[in-house]
PDB file of C-alpha atoms in Angstrom:
ATOM      1  CA  MET A   1     152.845 123.601 217.487  1.00 39.00           C
ATOM      2  CA  PRO A   2     151.803 121.160 214.742  1.00 41.00           C
ATOM      3  CA  GLU A   3     154.378 118.589 213.724  1.00 40.00           C
ATOM      4  CA  ILE A   4     153.136 116.964 210.541  1.00 39.00           C
ATOM      5  CA  ARG A   5     155.118 115.593 207.656  1.00 44.00           C
ATOM      6  CA  GLU A   6     152.836 116.571 204.815  1.00 52.00           C
ATOM      7  CA  TYR A   7     151.537 120.120 204.615  1.00 71.00           C
ATOM      8  CA  GLU A   8     151.249 123.017 202.212  1.00 91.00           C
ATOM      9  CA  LEU A   9     154.491 124.973 202.418  1.00 95.00           C
ATOM     10  CA  PHE A  10     152.628 128.199 201.819  1.00 97.00           C
ATOM     11  CA  GLU A  11     149.142 129.407 201.018  1.00 97.00           C
ATOM     12  CA  ILE A  12     147.679 132.084 198.800  1.00 98.00           C
ATOM     13  CA  ARG A  13     144.382 133.319 200.164  1.00 98.00           C
ATOM     14  CA  GLU A  14     142.719 134.805 197.138  1.00 98.00           C
ATOM     15  CA  PRO A  15     139.788 137.208 197.084  1.00 98.00           C
ATOM     16  CA  VAL A  16     136.748 136.259 195.017  1.00 97.00           C
ATOM     17  CA  SER A  17     138.104 138.859 192.632  1.00 97.00           C
ATOM     18  CA  GLN A  18     141.012 141.218 193.153  1.00 98.00           C
ATOM     19  CA  THR A  19     139.563 144.703 193.425  1.00 97.00           C
ATOM     20  CA  ILE A  20     142.475 146.661 194.924  1.00 97.00           C
ATOM     21  CA  PRO A  21     146.101 146.937 193.703  1.00 97.00           C
ATOM     22  CA  PHE A  22     147.570 145.394 196.862  1.00 98.00           C
ATOM     23  CA  VAL A  23     149.425 142.180 197.625  1.00 98.00           C
ATOM     24  CA  TYR A  24     149.879 141.212 201.279  1.00 98.00           C
ATOM     25  CA  ASN A  25     152.702 138.905 202.317  1.00 98.00           C
ATOM     26  CA  SER A  26     153.394 137.225 205.676  1.00 98.00           C
ATOM     27  CA  PRO A  27     156.706 135.358 205.298  1.00 98.00           C
ATOM     28  CA  HIS A  28     157.561 134.792 208.973  1.00 98.00           C
ATOM     29  CA  SER A  29     154.313 133.710 210.635  1.00 97.00           C
ATOM     30  CA  GLY A  30     154.642 130.015 209.741  1.00 97.00           C
ATOM     31  CA  ARG A  31     154.253 127.679 212.694  1.00 96.00           C
ATOM     32  CA  ILE A  32     154.297 124.166 211.258  1.00 95.00           C
ATOM     33  CA  TYR A  33     157.576 122.566 212.321  1.00 94.00           C
ATOM     34  CA  PRO A  34     158.687 119.507 210.320  1.00 92.00           C
ATOM     35  CA  PRO A  35     159.507 116.635 212.699  1.00 92.00           C
ATOM     36  CA  GLU A  36     162.878 116.093 211.032  1.00 93.00           C
ATOM     37  CA  PHE A  37     163.730 119.720 211.824  1.00 95.00           C
ATOM     38  CA  ILE A  38     162.718 119.272 215.463  1.00 94.00           C
ATOM     39  CA  ALA A  39     164.959 116.184 215.587  1.00 94.00           C
ATOM     40  CA  GLN A  40     167.919 118.227 214.312  1.00 95.00           C
ATOM     41  CA  SER A  41     167.402 121.033 216.791  1.00 96.00           C
ATOM     42  CA  ARG A  42     168.717 121.476 220.295  1.00 95.00           C
ATOM     43  CA  LEU A  43     165.650 123.621 221.012  1.00 94.00           C
ATOM     44  CA  GLU A  44     162.078 122.577 221.631  1.00 84.00           C
ATOM     45  CA  GLY A  45     158.707 123.893 222.689  1.00 88.00           C
ATOM     46  CA  ILE A  46     158.345 127.648 222.824  1.00 93.00           C
ATOM     47  CA  SER A  47     162.105 128.215 222.589  1.00 94.00           C
ATOM     48  CA  ILE A  48     162.314 127.314 218.926  1.00 95.00           C
ATOM     49  CA  ARG A  49     159.352 129.580 218.165  1.00 96.00           C
ATOM     50  CA  ARG A  50     161.053 132.797 219.267  1.00 94.00           C
ATOM     51  CA  SER A  51     161.752 133.895 215.685  1.00 94.00           C
ATOM     52  CA  GLU A  52     158.135 133.649 214.547  1.00 96.00           C
ATOM     53  CA  ASP A  53     156.155 136.727 213.658  1.00 98.00           C
ATOM     54  CA  HIS A  54     153.453 135.445 215.955  1.00 97.00           C
ATOM     55  CA  TYR A  55     149.947 135.444 214.440  1.00 98.00           C
ATOM     56  CA  VAL A  56     150.763 138.117 211.857  1.00 98.00           C
ATOM     57  CA  ASP A  57     148.831 136.062 209.295  1.00 98.00           C
ATOM     58  CA  GLU A  58     145.777 136.435 211.540  1.00 98.00           C
ATOM     59  CA  LEU A  59     146.319 140.159 212.049  1.00 98.00           C
ATOM     60  CA  PHE A  60     146.185 140.705 208.278  1.00 98.00           C
ATOM     61  CA  SER A  61     143.630 137.984 207.537  1.00 98.00           C
ATOM     62  CA  ALA A  62     141.093 140.498 206.175  1.00 98.00           C
ATOM     63  CA  ALA A  63     143.192 141.060 203.042  1.00 98.00           C
ATOM     64  CA  SER A  64     141.205 138.686 200.830  1.00 98.00           C
ATOM     65  CA  ARG A  65     137.900 140.033 202.149  1.00 98.00           C
ATOM     66  CA  LEU A  66     139.040 143.528 201.193  1.00 98.00           C
ATOM     67  CA  GLY A  67     139.948 142.401 197.669  1.00 98.00           C
ATOM     68  CA  ALA A  68     143.678 141.586 197.839  1.00 98.00           C
ATOM     69  CA  PRO A  69     145.593 138.286 197.889  1.00 98.00           C
ATOM     70  CA  LEU A  70     147.479 137.245 201.027  1.00 98.00           C
ATOM     71  CA  LEU A  71     150.533 135.018 200.657  1.00 98.00           C
ATOM     72  CA  LEU A  72     151.592 133.342 203.878  1.00 98.00           C
ATOM     73  CA  ALA A  73     154.262 130.849 204.846  1.00 98.00           C
ATOM     74  CA  ASN A  74     153.383 127.730 206.814  1.00 97.00           C
ATOM     75  CA  PHE A  75     157.036 126.729 207.299  1.00 97.00           C
ATOM     76  CA  PRO A  76     158.789 128.533 210.168  1.00 97.00           C
ATOM     77  CA  ARG A  77     161.366 131.245 209.739  1.00 97.00           C
ATOM     78  CA  ALA A  78     163.769 129.217 211.893  1.00 97.00           C
ATOM     79  CA  TYR A  79     163.736 126.531 209.168  1.00 98.00           C
ATOM     80  CA  LEU A  80     164.119 128.846 206.175  1.00 98.00           C
ATOM     81  CA  ASP A  81     163.949 132.635 205.879  1.00 98.00           C
ATOM     82  CA  VAL A  82     162.559 133.881 202.572  1.00 98.00           C
ATOM     83  CA  ASN A  83     163.271 137.499 203.551  1.00 98.00           C
ATOM     84  CA  ARG A  84     166.935 136.962 202.659  1.00 98.00           C
ATOM     85  CA  GLU A  85     168.896 136.503 199.472  1.00 97.00           C
ATOM     86  CA  PRO A  86     168.498 132.903 198.295  1.00 97.00           C
ATOM     87  CA  TYR A  87     172.019 131.873 199.317  1.00 98.00           C
ATOM     88  CA  GLU A  88     172.973 133.866 202.405  1.00 98.00           C
ATOM     89  CA  LEU A  89     174.516 130.834 204.064  1.00 98.00           C
ATOM     90  CA  ASP A  90     176.920 130.370 206.960  1.00 98.00           C
ATOM     91  CA  PRO A  91     179.691 127.860 206.120  1.00 97.00           C
ATOM     92  CA  ARG A  92     180.118 127.114 209.839  1.00 96.00           C
ATOM     93  CA  MET A  93     176.709 125.443 209.815  1.00 97.00           C
ATOM     94  CA  PHE A  94     177.424 122.883 207.118  1.00 97.00           C
ATOM     95  CA  ASP A  95     179.453 119.771 206.457  1.00 96.00           C
ATOM     96  CA  GLY A  96     180.960 120.228 203.026  1.00 93.00           C
ATOM     97  CA  LEU A  97     181.702 123.211 200.812  1.00 96.00           C
ATOM     98  CA  LEU A  98     179.059 125.749 199.871  1.00 97.00           C
ATOM     99  CA  PRO A  99     178.857 126.711 196.183  1.00 97.00           C
ATOM    100  CA  PRO A 100     180.939 129.738 195.141  1.00 97.00           C
ATOM    101  CA  TYR A 101     177.833 131.864 194.546  1.00 97.00           C
ATOM    102  CA  ALA A 102     176.791 131.653 198.217  1.00 98.00           C
ATOM    103  CA  ASN A 103     176.965 134.967 200.059  1.00 98.00           C
ATOM    104  CA  ILE A 104     178.859 133.906 203.171  1.00 97.00           C
ATOM    105  CA  ASN A 105     179.954 137.386 204.262  1.00 96.00           C
ATOM    106  CA  SER A 106     176.714 139.303 204.715  1.00 96.00           C
ATOM    107  CA  LEU A 107     175.958 141.006 208.015  1.00 95.00           C
ATOM    108  CA  ARG A 108     172.896 138.802 208.373  1.00 96.00           C
ATOM    109  CA  VAL A 109     174.984 135.652 208.048  1.00 97.00           C
ATOM    110  CA  ALA A 110     177.458 137.039 210.581  1.00 96.00           C
ATOM    111  CA  GLY A 111     174.563 137.607 212.984  1.00 95.00           C
ATOM    112  CA  GLY A 112     173.313 134.038 212.581  1.00 96.00           C
ATOM    113  CA  LEU A 113     170.247 135.079 210.608  1.00 96.00           C
ATOM    114  CA  GLY A 114     170.933 133.978 207.068  1.00 98.00           C
ATOM    115  CA  THR A 115     168.630 132.161 204.669  1.00 98.00           C
ATOM    116  CA  ILE A 116     168.971 129.110 206.894  1.00 98.00           C
ATOM    117  CA  PRO A 117     169.272 130.684 210.338  1.00 98.00           C
ATOM    118  CA  ARG A 118     171.834 129.496 212.854  1.00 98.00           C
ATOM    119  CA  ILE A 119     170.009 131.045 215.817  1.00 97.00           C
ATOM    120  CA  VAL A 120     166.570 132.083 216.914  1.00 94.00           C
ATOM    121  CA  ALA A 121     166.005 135.352 218.726  1.00 82.00           C
ATOM    122  CA  GLU A 122     168.023 135.864 221.889  1.00 77.00           C
ATOM    123  CA  ASN A 123     171.032 134.142 220.313  1.00 87.00           C
ATOM    124  CA  MET A 124     169.901 130.595 220.968  1.00 94.00           C
ATOM    125  CA  GLU A 125     171.661 128.113 218.680  1.00 96.00           C
ATOM    126  CA  ILE A 126     169.188 126.019 216.696  1.00 97.00           C
ATOM    127  CA  TYR A 127     171.190 122.977 215.612  1.00 97.00           C
ATOM    128  CA  ALA A 128     172.872 120.290 217.652  1.00 94.00           C
ATOM    129  CA  ARG A 129     175.264 119.468 214.804  1.00 96.00           C
ATOM    130  CA  ARG A 130     176.220 120.591 211.317  1.00 97.00           C
ATOM    131  CA  LEU A 131     173.888 120.089 208.371  1.00 97.00           C
ATOM    132  CA  PRO A 132     174.814 118.450 205.076  1.00 97.00           C
ATOM    133  CA  VAL A 133     175.372 121.140 202.450  1.00 97.00           C
ATOM    134  CA  GLN A 134     172.916 119.470 200.106  1.00 97.00           C
ATOM    135  CA  GLU A 135     170.139 119.699 202.664  1.00 97.00           C
ATOM    136  CA  GLY A 136     170.584 123.445 202.861  1.00 97.00           C
ATOM    137  CA  LEU A 137     170.583 123.795 199.083  1.00 98.00           C
ATOM    138  CA  ASP A 138     167.514 121.551 198.837  1.00 97.00           C
ATOM    139  CA  ARG A 139     165.574 123.861 201.175  1.00 97.00           C
ATOM    140  CA  VAL A 140     166.351 126.765 198.885  1.00 98.00           C
ATOM    141  CA  GLU A 141     165.234 124.819 195.800  1.00 97.00           C
ATOM    142  CA  SER A 142     162.091 123.281 197.283  1.00 96.00           C
ATOM    143  CA  ILE A 143     160.813 126.145 199.465  1.00 97.00           C
ATOM    144  CA  TYR A 144     162.540 129.468 198.851  1.00 98.00           C
ATOM    145  CA  LYS A 145     162.320 129.492 195.069  1.00 98.00           C
ATOM    146  CA  PRO A 146     158.659 128.378 194.836  1.00 97.00           C
ATOM    147  CA  TYR A 147     157.675 130.948 197.467  1.00 98.00           C
ATOM    148  CA  HIS A 148     159.282 133.810 195.586  1.00 98.00           C
ATOM    149  CA  ALA A 149     157.881 132.558 192.294  1.00 98.00           C
ATOM    150  CA  ALA A 150     154.400 132.741 193.821  1.00 98.00           C
ATOM    151  CA  LEU A 151     155.056 136.240 195.161  1.00 98.00           C
ATOM    152  CA  ARG A 152     156.355 137.432 191.797  1.00 98.00           C
ATOM    153  CA  ARG A 153     153.251 136.088 190.056  1.00 98.00           C
ATOM    154  CA  LEU A 154     150.937 137.933 192.432  1.00 98.00           C
ATOM    155  CA  ILE A 155     152.834 141.191 192.021  1.00 98.00           C
ATOM    156  CA  ALA A 156     153.021 140.856 188.224  1.00 98.00           C
ATOM    157  CA  ARG A 157     149.302 140.054 187.973  1.00 98.00           C
ATOM    158  CA  THR A 158     148.443 143.067 190.103  1.00 98.00           C
ATOM    159  CA  HIS A 159     150.710 145.313 188.049  1.00 96.00           C
ATOM    160  CA  VAL A 160     149.118 144.177 184.795  1.00 97.00           C
ATOM    161  CA  GLN A 161     145.556 144.544 186.106  1.00 96.00           C
ATOM    162  CA  PHE A 162     145.897 147.958 187.730  1.00 95.00           C
ATOM    163  CA  GLY A 163     148.931 149.508 186.072  1.00 94.00           C
ATOM    164  CA  PHE A 164     150.752 149.634 189.405  1.00 94.00           C
ATOM    165  CA  GLY A 165     150.876 147.641 192.614  1.00 96.00           C
ATOM    166  CA  VAL A 166     151.547 147.920 196.333  1.00 98.00           C
ATOM    167  CA  LEU A 167     153.184 145.082 198.259  1.00 98.00           C
ATOM    168  CA  ILE A 168     152.706 145.154 202.027  1.00 98.00           C
ATOM    169  CA  ASP A 169     155.254 142.877 203.707  1.00 98.00           C
ATOM    170  CA  CYS A 170     153.863 142.020 207.140  1.00 98.00           C
ATOM    171  CA  HIS A 171     156.010 141.377 210.214  1.00 98.00           C
ATOM    172  CA  SER A 172     156.124 141.708 213.982  1.00 98.00           C
ATOM    173  CA  MET A 173     158.868 143.032 216.251  1.00 96.00           C
ATOM    174  CA  PRO A 174     159.872 142.446 219.866  1.00 95.00           C
ATOM    175  CA  GLY A 175     158.137 144.516 222.510  1.00 94.00           C
ATOM    176  CA  ASN A 176     161.405 145.977 223.795  1.00 92.00           C
ATOM    177  CA  VAL A 177     162.146 147.910 220.594  1.00 90.00           C
ATOM    178  CA  ARG A 178     162.631 151.623 221.293  1.00 87.00           C
ATOM    179  CA  VAL A 179     163.149 154.671 219.105  1.00 81.00           C
ATOM    180  CA  ALA A 180     166.841 155.551 219.116  1.00 77.00           C
ATOM    181  CA  GLY A 181     167.672 158.193 221.699  1.00 74.00           C
ATOM    182  CA  SER A 182     164.358 157.958 223.515  1.00 79.00           C
ATOM    183  CA  ASN A 183     162.159 155.628 225.516  1.00 81.00           C
ATOM    184  CA  THR A 184     159.390 155.754 222.930  1.00 85.00           C
ATOM    185  CA  ARG A 185     158.071 152.310 222.110  1.00 93.00           C
ATOM    186  CA  PRO A 186     156.596 152.269 218.602  1.00 97.00           C
ATOM    187  CA  ASP A 187     153.463 150.230 218.051  1.00 98.00           C
ATOM    188  CA  PHE A 188     154.157 150.108 214.317  1.00 98.00           C
ATOM    189  CA  ILE A 189     157.144 150.763 212.088  1.00 98.00           C
ATOM    190  CA  ILE A 190     156.681 151.434 208.376  1.00 98.00           C
ATOM    191  CA  GLY A 191     159.749 150.623 206.272  1.00 98.00           C
ATOM    192  CA  ASP A 192     160.330 151.895 202.742  1.00 98.00           C
ATOM    193  CA  ARG A 193     164.108 151.417 202.536  1.00 97.00           C
ATOM    194  CA  TYR A 194     164.499 155.155 203.179  1.00 96.00           C
ATOM    195  CA  GLY A 195     162.317 156.111 200.247  1.00 95.00           C
ATOM    196  CA  THR A 196     163.731 153.695 197.690  1.00 97.00           C
ATOM    197  CA  SER A 197     161.091 150.934 197.764  1.00 98.00           C
ATOM    198  CA  ALA A 198     157.900 153.040 197.708  1.00 97.00           C
ATOM    199  CA  SER A 199     156.775 156.582 197.138  1.00 93.00           C
ATOM    200  CA  ALA A 200     157.396 158.793 200.145  1.00 92.00           C
ATOM    201  CA  GLU A 201     153.764 159.895 200.089  1.00 93.00           C
ATOM    202  CA  LEU A 202     152.566 156.315 200.393  1.00 95.00           C
ATOM    203  CA  SER A 203     154.723 155.573 203.432  1.00 96.00           C
ATOM    204  CA  ARG A 204     153.815 158.916 205.019  1.00 96.00           C
ATOM    205  CA  MET A 205     150.156 158.099 204.554  1.00 97.00           C
ATOM    206  CA  ALA A 206     150.583 154.656 206.139  1.00 98.00           C
ATOM    207  CA  THR A 207     152.225 156.243 209.179  1.00 98.00           C
ATOM    208  CA  SER A 208     149.610 158.987 209.369  1.00 98.00           C
ATOM    209  CA  ILE A 209     146.705 156.516 209.282  1.00 98.00           C
ATOM    210  CA  LEU A 210     148.160 154.571 212.198  1.00 98.00           C
ATOM    211  CA  GLU A 211     148.825 157.731 214.195  1.00 98.00           C
ATOM    212  CA  GLU A 212     145.274 158.949 213.639  1.00 98.00           C
ATOM    213  CA  MET A 213     144.091 155.603 215.021  1.00 98.00           C
ATOM    214  CA  GLY A 214     145.972 156.382 218.239  1.00 98.00           C
ATOM    215  CA  PHE A 215     149.096 154.271 217.691  1.00 98.00           C
ATOM    216  CA  THR A 216     152.722 155.333 217.871  1.00 97.00           C
ATOM    217  CA  ALA A 217     154.091 154.858 214.361  1.00 97.00           C
ATOM    218  CA  ILE A 218     157.485 155.727 212.914  1.00 96.00           C
ATOM    219  CA  ARG A 219     159.325 155.167 209.650  1.00 96.00           C
ATOM    220  CA  ASN A 220     162.418 153.087 208.910  1.00 95.00           C
ATOM    221  CA  LYS A 221     164.150 153.006 212.292  1.00 91.00           C
ATOM    222  CA  PRO A 222     165.253 150.468 213.284  1.00 92.00           C
ATOM    223  CA  TYR A 223     163.489 148.435 210.578  1.00 95.00           C
ATOM    224  CA  ALA A 224     163.656 149.878 207.067  1.00 96.00           C
ATOM    225  CA  GLY A 225     162.696 146.679 205.268  1.00 96.00           C
ATOM    226  CA  GLY A 226     164.470 143.464 204.352  1.00 96.00           C
ATOM    227  CA  PHE A 227     165.249 141.615 201.143  1.00 97.00           C
ATOM    228  CA  ILE A 228     161.611 141.395 200.037  1.00 98.00           C
ATOM    229  CA  THR A 229     160.942 145.119 200.388  1.00 98.00           C
ATOM    230  CA  GLU A 230     164.227 146.011 198.725  1.00 97.00           C
ATOM    231  CA  HIS A 231     163.914 143.422 195.957  1.00 97.00           C
ATOM    232  CA  TYR A 232     160.313 144.028 194.869  1.00 98.00           C
ATOM    233  CA  GLY A 233     159.947 147.774 195.414  1.00 98.00           C
ATOM    234  CA  ARG A 234     160.457 149.600 192.097  1.00 97.00           C
ATOM    235  CA  PRO A 235     158.591 152.915 192.452  1.00 95.00           C
ATOM    236  CA  ALA A 236     159.737 154.202 189.059  1.00 94.00           C
ATOM    237  CA  ARG A 237     157.896 151.240 187.508  1.00 95.00           C
ATOM    238  CA  GLY A 238     154.806 151.711 189.652  1.00 94.00           C
ATOM    239  CA  LEU A 239     155.707 148.881 192.021  1.00 97.00           C
ATOM    240  CA  HIS A 240     155.739 149.974 195.666  1.00 97.00           C
ATOM    241  CA  ALA A 241     156.801 147.831 198.621  1.00 98.00           C
ATOM    242  CA  LEU A 242     156.245 148.733 202.264  1.00 98.00           C
ATOM    243  CA  GLN A 243     157.261 146.696 205.279  1.00 98.00           C
ATOM    244  CA  ILE A 244     155.043 146.953 208.337  1.00 98.00           C
ATOM    245  CA  GLU A 245     156.231 145.822 211.763  1.00 98.00           C
ATOM    246  CA  VAL A 246     153.677 145.342 214.541  1.00 98.00           C
ATOM    247  CA  ASN A 247     154.877 145.439 218.140  1.00 98.00           C
ATOM    248  CA  ARG A 248     154.134 141.996 219.565  1.00 97.00           C
ATOM    249  CA  ALA A 249     153.603 143.385 223.046  1.00 97.00           C
ATOM    250  CA  ILE A 250     150.320 145.003 222.001  1.00 98.00           C
ATOM    251  CA  TYR A 251     148.671 141.715 221.077  1.00 98.00           C
ATOM    252  CA  VAL A 252     150.531 138.670 222.486  1.00 98.00           C
ATOM    253  CA  ASP A 253     152.324 137.565 225.642  1.00 97.00           C
ATOM    254  CA  GLU A 254     155.894 137.173 224.395  1.00 95.00           C
ATOM    255  CA  VAL A 255     156.747 134.602 227.075  1.00 94.00           C
ATOM    256  CA  THR A 256     153.793 132.239 226.758  1.00 96.00           C
ATOM    257  CA  LEU A 257     152.788 133.233 223.180  1.00 96.00           C
ATOM    258  CA  GLU A 258     149.183 133.456 224.361  1.00 97.00           C
ATOM    259  CA  LYS A 259     147.096 136.096 222.613  1.00 98.00           C
ATOM    260  CA  HIS A 260     145.958 139.028 224.708  1.00 98.00           C
ATOM    261  CA  THR A 261     142.246 139.234 225.415  1.00 98.00           C
ATOM    262  CA  ASP A 262     142.046 142.334 223.217  1.00 97.00           C
ATOM    263  CA  PHE A 263     143.653 140.542 220.248  1.00 98.00           C
ATOM    264  CA  PRO A 264     140.417 140.963 218.220  1.00 98.00           C
ATOM    265  CA  LEU A 265     140.651 144.735 218.752  1.00 98.00           C
ATOM    266  CA  ILE A 266     144.128 144.786 217.209  1.00 98.00           C
ATOM    267  CA  VAL A 267     142.867 142.673 214.299  1.00 98.00           C
ATOM    268  CA  ASN A 268     140.071 145.207 213.792  1.00 98.00           C
ATOM    269  CA  ALA A 269     142.552 148.069 213.921  1.00 98.00           C
ATOM    270  CA  VAL A 270     144.832 146.420 211.349  1.00 98.00           C
ATOM    271  CA  THR A 271     141.802 145.768 209.143  1.00 98.00           C
ATOM    272  CA  GLY A 272     140.869 149.432 209.422  1.00 98.00           C
ATOM    273  CA  PHE A 273     144.385 150.396 208.432  1.00 98.00           C
ATOM    274  CA  MET A 274     144.214 148.125 205.380  1.00 98.00           C
ATOM    275  CA  ARG A 275     140.855 149.562 204.369  1.00 98.00           C
ATOM    276  CA  GLN A 276     142.080 153.157 204.676  1.00 98.00           C
ATOM    277  CA  MET A 277     145.222 152.392 202.694  1.00 98.00           C
ATOM    278  CA  ALA A 278     143.083 150.938 199.911  1.00 97.00           C
ATOM    279  CA  SER A 279     140.839 154.014 199.929  1.00 96.00           C
ATOM    280  CA  TYR A 280     143.824 156.333 199.764  1.00 95.00           C
ATOM    281  CA  VAL A 281     145.384 154.482 196.848  1.00 94.00           C
ATOM    282  CA  GLU A 282     142.057 154.332 195.012  1.00 88.00           C
ATOM    283  CA  GLN A 283     141.614 158.062 195.423  1.00 85.00           C
ATOM    284  CA  PHE A 284     145.105 158.951 194.260  1.00 74.00           C
ATOM    285  CA  SER A 285     145.859 156.121 191.838  1.00 66.00           C
ATOM    286  CA  ILE A 286     146.212 158.473 188.885  1.00 53.00           C
ATOM    287  CA  ASP A 287     148.949 160.350 190.747  1.00 56.00           C
ATOM    288  CA  THR A 288     152.267 159.722 188.996  1.00 49.00           C
ATOM    289  CA  ALA A 289     153.862 159.235 192.413  1.00 57.00           C
ATOM    290  CA  LEU A 290     152.057 155.880 192.497  1.00 70.00           C
ATOM    291  CA  ALA A 291     151.358 154.914 188.901  1.00 64.00           C
ATOM    292  CA  ALA A 292     154.173 153.973 186.557  1.00 55.00           C
ATOM    293  CA  GLU A 293     155.945 156.912 184.989  1.00 46.00           C
TER     294      GLU A 293
END
């Protein structure tokens, strides 16, 4: 767990030239913990890392090789969560008054998982004491807004170049997730905000590709997509956003965070999925279900 003061907050891994209308985004795989954050926290070691989407950036690392940019966060989700509205903030966490435009009543804030989270997974409180309000607002200004500006640029560039674009928002989920009403453990969940963030055919194809590869894949339940999927998916304009959740249990030990020995096989499978998605979109790109109306 690197603890360095100066680092790139996020990276854009660009292809030599963008040849497919995809943008890949990994907002929760960051694992560089600022020392001042560690000093503020009551957690340490592996405990504070429980909210990471462990190694998702590595799972989708082939994006640039396949001709698409990959945006990835280096800062941890526990420090700032860019898959939220910019000001989903919990007043109980701060000394001082939040600005009136802060959304203090969202379900995510109530659950401790706002833009600046109060807890990591398993309901472990992050902070030993309250934060100054200005520090919270500064994180939004210095990290959240530049990250989303970079994401918007990538999506806009893709849209201009190809006439439409597909954002794949990449995440991982706990191994104990089950399909409601059954004991089925999904290996992957594809989220399209119940058909509002991407064409239904695109999300069906994503699920079908994974199933044909031998994985258990479902759509939308319990993860339909967060702020990023909802905010950037505009199918009527030819902008499609899918969230993909990978079950951590298939590639990492969730207690030690050590990669399984077959981690490279999962990377290869994810790469195959990305390649097949690109082929599908290339084949059907003139379909009005994908291109702008």
